[in-house]
Coordinates of C-alpha atoms in Angstrom, one line a residue:
X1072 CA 243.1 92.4 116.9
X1073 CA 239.9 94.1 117.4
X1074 CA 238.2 91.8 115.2
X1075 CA 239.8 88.7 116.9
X1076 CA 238.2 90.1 120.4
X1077 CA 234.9 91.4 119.0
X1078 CA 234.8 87.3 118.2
X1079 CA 235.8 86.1 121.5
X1080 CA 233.6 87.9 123.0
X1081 CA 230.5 86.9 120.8
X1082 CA 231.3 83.3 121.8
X1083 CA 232.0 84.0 125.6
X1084 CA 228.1 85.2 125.8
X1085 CA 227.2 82.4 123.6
X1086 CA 229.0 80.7 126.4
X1087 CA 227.1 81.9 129.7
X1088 CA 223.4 81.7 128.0
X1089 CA 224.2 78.0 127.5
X1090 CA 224.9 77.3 131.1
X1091 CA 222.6 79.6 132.5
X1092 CA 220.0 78.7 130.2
X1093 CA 218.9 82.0 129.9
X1094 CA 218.4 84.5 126.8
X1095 CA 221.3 85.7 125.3
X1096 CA 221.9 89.2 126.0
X1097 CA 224.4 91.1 123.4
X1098 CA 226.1 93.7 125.4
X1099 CA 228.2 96.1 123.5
X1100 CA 229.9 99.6 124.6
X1101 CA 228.5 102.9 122.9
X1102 CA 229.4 103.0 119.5
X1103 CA 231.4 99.8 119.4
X1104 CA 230.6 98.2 116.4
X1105 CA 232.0 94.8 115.1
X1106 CA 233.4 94.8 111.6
X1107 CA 235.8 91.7 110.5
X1108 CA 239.6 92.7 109.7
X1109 CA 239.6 91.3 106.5
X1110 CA 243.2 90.4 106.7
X1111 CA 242.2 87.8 110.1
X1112 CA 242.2 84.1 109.9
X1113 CA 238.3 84.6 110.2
X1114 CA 238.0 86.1 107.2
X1115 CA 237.5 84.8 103.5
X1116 CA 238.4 86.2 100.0
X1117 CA 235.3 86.8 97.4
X1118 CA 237.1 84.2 95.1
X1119 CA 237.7 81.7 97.9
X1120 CA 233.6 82.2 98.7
X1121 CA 232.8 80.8 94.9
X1122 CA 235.0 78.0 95.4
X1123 CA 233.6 76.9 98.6
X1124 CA 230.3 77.6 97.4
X1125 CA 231.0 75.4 94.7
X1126 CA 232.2 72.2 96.8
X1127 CA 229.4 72.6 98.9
X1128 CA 226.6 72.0 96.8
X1129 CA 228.4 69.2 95.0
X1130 CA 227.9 67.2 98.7
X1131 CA 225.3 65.1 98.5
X1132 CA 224.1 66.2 102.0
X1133 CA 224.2 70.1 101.4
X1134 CA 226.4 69.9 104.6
X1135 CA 228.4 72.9 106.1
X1136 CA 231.8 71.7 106.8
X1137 CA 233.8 74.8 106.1
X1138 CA 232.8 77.1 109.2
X1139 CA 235.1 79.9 107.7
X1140 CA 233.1 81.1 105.1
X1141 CA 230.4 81.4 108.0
X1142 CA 228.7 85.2 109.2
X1143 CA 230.0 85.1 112.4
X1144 CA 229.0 87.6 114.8
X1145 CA 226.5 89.7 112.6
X1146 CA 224.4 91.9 114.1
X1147 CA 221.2 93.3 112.8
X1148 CA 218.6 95.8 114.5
X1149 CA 215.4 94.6 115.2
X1150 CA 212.8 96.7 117.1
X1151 CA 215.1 99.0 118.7
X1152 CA 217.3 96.1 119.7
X1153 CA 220.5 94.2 118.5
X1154 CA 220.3 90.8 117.5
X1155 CA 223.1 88.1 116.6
X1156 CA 222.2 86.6 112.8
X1157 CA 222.9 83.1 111.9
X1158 CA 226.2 82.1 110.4
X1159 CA 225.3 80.2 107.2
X1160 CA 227.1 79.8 103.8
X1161 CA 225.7 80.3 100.1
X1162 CA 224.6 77.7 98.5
X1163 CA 225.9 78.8 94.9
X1164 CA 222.6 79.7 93.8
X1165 CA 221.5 82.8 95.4
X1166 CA 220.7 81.1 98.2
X1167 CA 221.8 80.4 101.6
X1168 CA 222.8 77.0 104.1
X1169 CA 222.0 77.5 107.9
X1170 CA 223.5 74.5 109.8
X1171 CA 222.4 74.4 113.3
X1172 CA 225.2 73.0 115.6
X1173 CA 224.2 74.9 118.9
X1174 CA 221.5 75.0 121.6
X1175 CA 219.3 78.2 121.4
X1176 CA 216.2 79.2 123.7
X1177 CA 213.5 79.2 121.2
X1178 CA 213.1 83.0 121.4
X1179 CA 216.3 83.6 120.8
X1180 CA 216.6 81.1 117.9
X1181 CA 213.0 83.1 116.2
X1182 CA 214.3 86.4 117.0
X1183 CA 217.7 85.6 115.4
X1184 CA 215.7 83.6 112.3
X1185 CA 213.5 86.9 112.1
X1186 CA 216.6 89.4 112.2
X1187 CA 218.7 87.0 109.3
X1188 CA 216.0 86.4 107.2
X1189 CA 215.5 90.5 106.6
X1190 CA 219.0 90.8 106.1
X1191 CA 218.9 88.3 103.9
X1192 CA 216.1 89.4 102.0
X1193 CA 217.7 93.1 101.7
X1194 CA 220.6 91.4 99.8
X1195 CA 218.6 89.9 97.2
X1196 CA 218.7 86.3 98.9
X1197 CA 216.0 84.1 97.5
X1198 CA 216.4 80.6 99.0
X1199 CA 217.0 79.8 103.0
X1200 CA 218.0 75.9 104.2
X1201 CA 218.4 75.3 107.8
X1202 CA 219.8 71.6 108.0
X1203 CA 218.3 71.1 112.0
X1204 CA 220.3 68.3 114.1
X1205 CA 218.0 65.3 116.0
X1206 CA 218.9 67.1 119.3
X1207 CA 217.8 70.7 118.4
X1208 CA 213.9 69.6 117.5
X1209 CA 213.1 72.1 120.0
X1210 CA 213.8 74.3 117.3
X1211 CA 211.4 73.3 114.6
X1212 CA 208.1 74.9 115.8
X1213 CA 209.6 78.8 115.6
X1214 CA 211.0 78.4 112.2
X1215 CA 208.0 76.6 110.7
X1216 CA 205.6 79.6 112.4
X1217 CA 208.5 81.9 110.3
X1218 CA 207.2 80.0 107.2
X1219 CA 209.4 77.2 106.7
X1220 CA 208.8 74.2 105.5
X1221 CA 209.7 70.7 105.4
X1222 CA 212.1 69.9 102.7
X1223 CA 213.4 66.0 103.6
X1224 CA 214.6 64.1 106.9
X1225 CA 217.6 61.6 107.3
X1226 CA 218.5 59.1 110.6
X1227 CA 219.9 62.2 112.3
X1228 CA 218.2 65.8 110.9
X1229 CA 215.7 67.8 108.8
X1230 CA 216.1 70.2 106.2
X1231 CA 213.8 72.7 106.4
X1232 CA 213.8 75.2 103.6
X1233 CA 212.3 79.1 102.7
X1234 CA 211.6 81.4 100.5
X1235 CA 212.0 84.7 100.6
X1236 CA 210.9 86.6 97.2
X1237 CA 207.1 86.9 96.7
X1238 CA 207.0 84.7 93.5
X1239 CA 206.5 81.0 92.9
X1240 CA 209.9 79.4 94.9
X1241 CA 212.2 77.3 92.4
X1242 CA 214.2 75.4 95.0
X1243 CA 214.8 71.5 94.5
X1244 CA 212.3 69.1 95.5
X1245 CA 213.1 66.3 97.2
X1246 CA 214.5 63.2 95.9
X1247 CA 211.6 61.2 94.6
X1248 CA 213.1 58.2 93.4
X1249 CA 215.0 54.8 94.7
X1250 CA 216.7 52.3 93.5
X1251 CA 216.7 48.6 93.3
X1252 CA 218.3 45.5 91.7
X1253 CA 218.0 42.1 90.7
X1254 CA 220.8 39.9 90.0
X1255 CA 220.8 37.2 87.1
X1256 CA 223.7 35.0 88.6
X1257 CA 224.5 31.8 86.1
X1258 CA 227.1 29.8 86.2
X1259 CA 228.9 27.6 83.4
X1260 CA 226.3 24.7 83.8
X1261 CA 223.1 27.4 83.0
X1262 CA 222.1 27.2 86.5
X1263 CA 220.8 30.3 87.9
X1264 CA 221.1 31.6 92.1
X1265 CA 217.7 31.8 93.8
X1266 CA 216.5 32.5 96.9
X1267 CA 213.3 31.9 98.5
X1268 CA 212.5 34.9 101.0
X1269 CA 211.8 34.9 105.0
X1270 CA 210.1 38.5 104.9
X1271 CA 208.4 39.8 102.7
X1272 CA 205.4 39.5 99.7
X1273 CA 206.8 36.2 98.5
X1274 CA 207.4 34.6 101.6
X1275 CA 205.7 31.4 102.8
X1276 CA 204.5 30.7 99.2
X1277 CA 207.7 28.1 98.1
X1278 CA 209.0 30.7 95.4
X1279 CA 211.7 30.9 93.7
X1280 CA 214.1 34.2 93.0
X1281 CA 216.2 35.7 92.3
X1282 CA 218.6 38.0 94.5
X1283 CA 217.3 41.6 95.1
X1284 CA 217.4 44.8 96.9
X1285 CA 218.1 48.5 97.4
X1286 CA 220.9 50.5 96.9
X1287 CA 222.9 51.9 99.9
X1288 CA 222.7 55.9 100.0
X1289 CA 226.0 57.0 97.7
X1290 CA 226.0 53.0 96.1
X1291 CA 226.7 52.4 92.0
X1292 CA 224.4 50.0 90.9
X1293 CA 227.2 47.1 90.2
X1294 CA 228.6 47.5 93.4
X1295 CA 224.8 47.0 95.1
X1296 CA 224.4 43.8 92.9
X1297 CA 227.3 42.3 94.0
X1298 CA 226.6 43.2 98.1
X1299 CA 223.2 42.5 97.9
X1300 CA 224.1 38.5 96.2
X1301 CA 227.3 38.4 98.8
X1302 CA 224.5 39.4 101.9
X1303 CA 222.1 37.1 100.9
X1304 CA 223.9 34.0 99.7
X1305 CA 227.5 34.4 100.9
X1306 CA 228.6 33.9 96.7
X1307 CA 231.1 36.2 95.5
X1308 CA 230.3 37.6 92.2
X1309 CA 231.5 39.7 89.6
X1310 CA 229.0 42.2 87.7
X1311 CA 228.9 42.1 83.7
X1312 CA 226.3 44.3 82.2
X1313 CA 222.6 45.7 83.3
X1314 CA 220.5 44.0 80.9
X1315 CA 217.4 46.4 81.4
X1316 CA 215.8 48.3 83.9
X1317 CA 211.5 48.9 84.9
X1318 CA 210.4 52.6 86.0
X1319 CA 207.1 52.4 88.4
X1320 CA 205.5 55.0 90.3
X1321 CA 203.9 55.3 93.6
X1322 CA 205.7 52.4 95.2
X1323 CA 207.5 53.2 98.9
X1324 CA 205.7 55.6 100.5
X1325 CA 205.1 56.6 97.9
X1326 CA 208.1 57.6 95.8
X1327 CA 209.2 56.1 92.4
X1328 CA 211.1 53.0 91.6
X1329 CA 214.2 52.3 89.1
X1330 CA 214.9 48.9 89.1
X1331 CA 217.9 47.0 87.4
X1332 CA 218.1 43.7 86.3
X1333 CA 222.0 43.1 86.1
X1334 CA 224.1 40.0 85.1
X1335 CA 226.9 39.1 87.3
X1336 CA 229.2 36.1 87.1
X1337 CA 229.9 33.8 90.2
X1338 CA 233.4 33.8 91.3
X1339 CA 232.8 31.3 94.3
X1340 CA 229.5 28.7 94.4
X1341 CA 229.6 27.7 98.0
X1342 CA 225.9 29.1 99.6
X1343 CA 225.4 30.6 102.8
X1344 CA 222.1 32.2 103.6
X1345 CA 221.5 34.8 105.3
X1346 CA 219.3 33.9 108.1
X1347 CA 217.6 36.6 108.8
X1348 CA 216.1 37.9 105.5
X1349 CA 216.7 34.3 103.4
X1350 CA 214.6 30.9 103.9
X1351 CA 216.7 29.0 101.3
X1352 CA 219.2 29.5 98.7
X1353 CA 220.5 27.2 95.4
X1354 CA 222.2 26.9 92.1
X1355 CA 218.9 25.8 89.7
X1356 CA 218.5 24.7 85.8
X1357 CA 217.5 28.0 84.3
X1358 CA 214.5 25.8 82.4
X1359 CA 213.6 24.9 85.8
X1360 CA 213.3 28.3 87.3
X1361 CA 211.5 29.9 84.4
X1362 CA 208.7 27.3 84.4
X1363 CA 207.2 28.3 87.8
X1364 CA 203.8 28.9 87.5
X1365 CA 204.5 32.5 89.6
X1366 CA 207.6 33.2 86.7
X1367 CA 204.8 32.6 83.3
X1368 CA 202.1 35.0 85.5
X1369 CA 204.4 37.9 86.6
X1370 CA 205.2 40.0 83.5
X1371 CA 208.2 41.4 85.0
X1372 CA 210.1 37.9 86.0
X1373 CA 208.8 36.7 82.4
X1374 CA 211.1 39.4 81.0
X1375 CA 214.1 38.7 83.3
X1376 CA 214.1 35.2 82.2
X1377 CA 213.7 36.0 78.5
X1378 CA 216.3 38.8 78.3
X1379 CA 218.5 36.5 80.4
X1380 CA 218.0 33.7 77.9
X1381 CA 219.0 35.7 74.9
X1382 CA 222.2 37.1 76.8
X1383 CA 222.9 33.4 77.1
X1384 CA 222.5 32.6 73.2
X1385 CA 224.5 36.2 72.7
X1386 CA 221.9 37.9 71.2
X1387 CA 221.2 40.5 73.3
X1388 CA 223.9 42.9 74.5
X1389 CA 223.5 44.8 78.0
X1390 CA 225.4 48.4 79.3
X1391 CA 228.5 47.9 80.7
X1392 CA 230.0 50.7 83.5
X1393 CA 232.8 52.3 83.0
X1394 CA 234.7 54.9 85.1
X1395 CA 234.4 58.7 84.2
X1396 CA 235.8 61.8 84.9
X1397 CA 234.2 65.3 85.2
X1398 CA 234.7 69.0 84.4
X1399 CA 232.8 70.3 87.2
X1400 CA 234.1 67.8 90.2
X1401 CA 237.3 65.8 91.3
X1402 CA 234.5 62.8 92.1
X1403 CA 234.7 60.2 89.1
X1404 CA 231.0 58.5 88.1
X1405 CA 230.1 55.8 86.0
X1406 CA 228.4 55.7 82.7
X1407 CA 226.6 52.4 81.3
X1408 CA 227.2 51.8 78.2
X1409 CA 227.1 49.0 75.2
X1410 CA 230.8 49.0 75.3
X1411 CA 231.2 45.9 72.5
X1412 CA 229.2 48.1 70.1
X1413 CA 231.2 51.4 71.2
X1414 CA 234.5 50.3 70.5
X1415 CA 233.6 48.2 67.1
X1416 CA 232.6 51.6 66.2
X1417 CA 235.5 53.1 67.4
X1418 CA 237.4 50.4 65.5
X1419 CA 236.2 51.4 62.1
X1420 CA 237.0 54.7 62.7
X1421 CA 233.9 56.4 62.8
X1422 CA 234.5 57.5 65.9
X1423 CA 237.4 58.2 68.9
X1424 CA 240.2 56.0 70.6
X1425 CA 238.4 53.1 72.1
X1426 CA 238.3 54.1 76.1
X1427 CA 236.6 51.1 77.7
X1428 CA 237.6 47.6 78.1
X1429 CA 234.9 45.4 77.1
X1430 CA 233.5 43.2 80.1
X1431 CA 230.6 42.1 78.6
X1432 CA 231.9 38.0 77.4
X1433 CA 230.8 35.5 79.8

C-alpha cells in the first residue's frame, strides 16, 4: 500500500505543476523514502524486463508502449536537493529509451535530464534516447545544452540520442537508405504500361515510362509495385519476380538509393490516370518503347528493357518472395529468391524439401 501511495502522490504534484505552470516541488516527510513493493501491479520481474526489452527494440520506431517496465517515481539528490528522474526502459543493449509524453518547465525537464543521466551513468549505462513529441519542442534546447544530439525526425517527433561513457559512442546511425521501384508490366500481346509524368525530371518532355516510386515506411517491395502501378494507372497487377536492382549514392537529400526493377503481370487492362502525378498512361509495343531516343541514351532504362527482353525469351530468371519465419520475432519477412532454380535443386536431392511455390512462369 505504501508504494501504491508514494505513486499517487508523485502524480498528484505532477498534477498541480501542470495547471499552475509552476516548477514542480517534491515534498516528502522526514525520512520518507519511496521504494516500490515489488509484489504491486507497478512493479516488473527481472525476466519480464528482458522480454520487454526484447520486443521493444524489435519496433521499428524504438517506441515505449509498455509504461510498466518504466522508473516511476525515482528520486535522485542533486545539489542538496531531490529531484524526480525520468521513467525510461532499456533498450536491450545497455542502453536506455526516454519517451516524453508530458509537459515539463524547461528547468525542471534539465534538472531532471541532469539528475537521470548521473544515475544512469553510475549503473554502467552507455547509450540515452529521448523520443521528443512535436508538442514538447520546448524541450529540445536543455537537452541539446546536456549534450545530445540529433539522431532522426519523423511527421510527429525527434530522437535525440547520448552518450554517456568517455569513449568513441557505438549507437546506430540513422537510416541512410530508401527505396524505390519500377514496374515492367506486359501483357500477353508484348505490350508494356507507361506513363508519361506531370511532376517531375521527365515531365513536359513527351517521355515514355515506366511506373515508379517509393516504398511506404514498413512496405515489401512486391506490395509497393503493385500500389504504386494501381495509384498511377488504376491496373491491377500481380508481382512475379525482381529482375535486378541499381545501388546509387548521394541522391535525396542526400541518402542512398536501392532501386528494383520488378515484373508484375496485369490482372485488369482498363487505365485510369492518376491526375495529379500522371499526364498519360497506355498499353505500348515493347519494340516501340525501347526505341526512344531517351531509352538508347539512359544506361539504366537500356538495362530495364534488355533484362525485360530476355525474361520474355526465358532466359533470364529473376528472385521470387517468399514468406519466412524467424527465431528472434513472431513478425514473418520475405526473402527473394530464384525459386525455379531452388527447388530443381531441391528436386535432385542435393538439397531440402522444396518450401516455395514457384511464381516465376508468365
Amino acid at each position: 500500500m505504501l508504494a501504491s501511495r508514494a505513486v499517487s502522490l508523485s502524480f498528484f504534484h505532477t498534477s498541480i505543476a501542470l495547471r499552475t505552470g509552476r516548477n514542480r516541488i517534491l515534498i516528502r516527510p522526514a525520512r520518507l523514502t519511496f521504494r516500490p513493493n515489488l509484489s504491486s501491479r507497478h512493479s516488473i520481474s527481472g525476466d519480464s524486463k528482458v522480454r520487454h526489452s526484447r520486443k521493444l527494440i524489435s519496433r521499428r520506431t524504438m517506441s515505449n508502449s509498455a509504461n510498466q517496465s518504466s522508473v516511476v517515481g525515482s528520486i535522485f539528490p542533486e545539489q542538496g536537493q531531490d529531484v524526480e528522474l525520468l521513467n525510461f526502459v532499456n533498450d536491450g543493449y545497455g542502453g536506455v529509451i526516454v519517451e516524453m509524453k508530458v509537459p515539463m518547465d524547461p528547468t525542471a525537464f534539465a534538472s531532471s535530464l541532469r539528475a537521470s543521466i548521473s544515475s544512469w551513468r553510475k549503473k554502467g549505462i552507455r547509450g540515452v534516447w529521448i523520443k521528443m513529441p512535436i508538442n514538447l519542442a520546448n524541450l529540445i534546447q536543455p537537452a541539446v545544452e546536456q549534450g545530445f544530439w540529433y539522431h532522426h525526425a519523423e511527421q510527429n517527433y525527434l530522437m535525440l540520442a547520448y552518450w554517456i561513457p568517455d569513449t568513441k559512442h557505438t549507437l546506430p546511425l540513422n537510416a541512410s537508405h530508401r527505396i524505390g521501384v519500377g514496374a515492367f508490366v506486359i501483357n500477353d500481346n508484348r505490350e508494356v504500361l507507361v506513363v508519361q509524368e506531370r511532376v517531375g525530371k521527365l515531365r513536359g518532355i513527351g517521355m515514355w515510362k515506366f511506373v515508379t516510386g517509393v516504398l511506404d515506411p514498413g512496405e515489401y517491395i512486391h506490395d509497393g509495385a503493385i500500389r504504386e502501378v494501381k495509384e498511377e494507372t488504376g491496373v491491377e497487377t500481380e508481382f512475379l519476380e525482381v529482375l535486378a536492382f541499381r545501388q546509387s549514392h548521394m541522391t535525396f537529400f542526400d541518402k542512398s538509393d536501392i532501386f528494383f526493377i520488378c515484373m508484375l503481370r496485369p490482372l485488369s487492362f482498363d487505365i485510369k490516370i492518376q491526375e495529379s502525378e500522371i499526364e498519360a498512361a497506355r498499353w505500348m509495343p515493347i519494340e516501340e518503347f525501347a526505341s526512344q531516343p531517351f531509352v538508347e541514351k539512359h544506361q539504366l532504362l537500356k538495362y530495364m528493357v534488355d533484362i525485360s527482353m530476355a525474361k520474355i525469351g526465358r532466359g533470364y530468371t529473376g528472385l521470387t518472395p517468399v514468406r519466412i519465419s524467424s527465431a528472434f520475432t513472431d513478425r514473418l519477412s520475405h526473402i527473394y529468391v530464384n525459386i525455379g532454380d531452388l527447388n530443381q535443386n531441391n528436386q535432385d536431392g542435393s538439397g531440402s524439401n522444396s518450401c516455395c511455390e514457384d511464381k516465376s512462369k508468365m
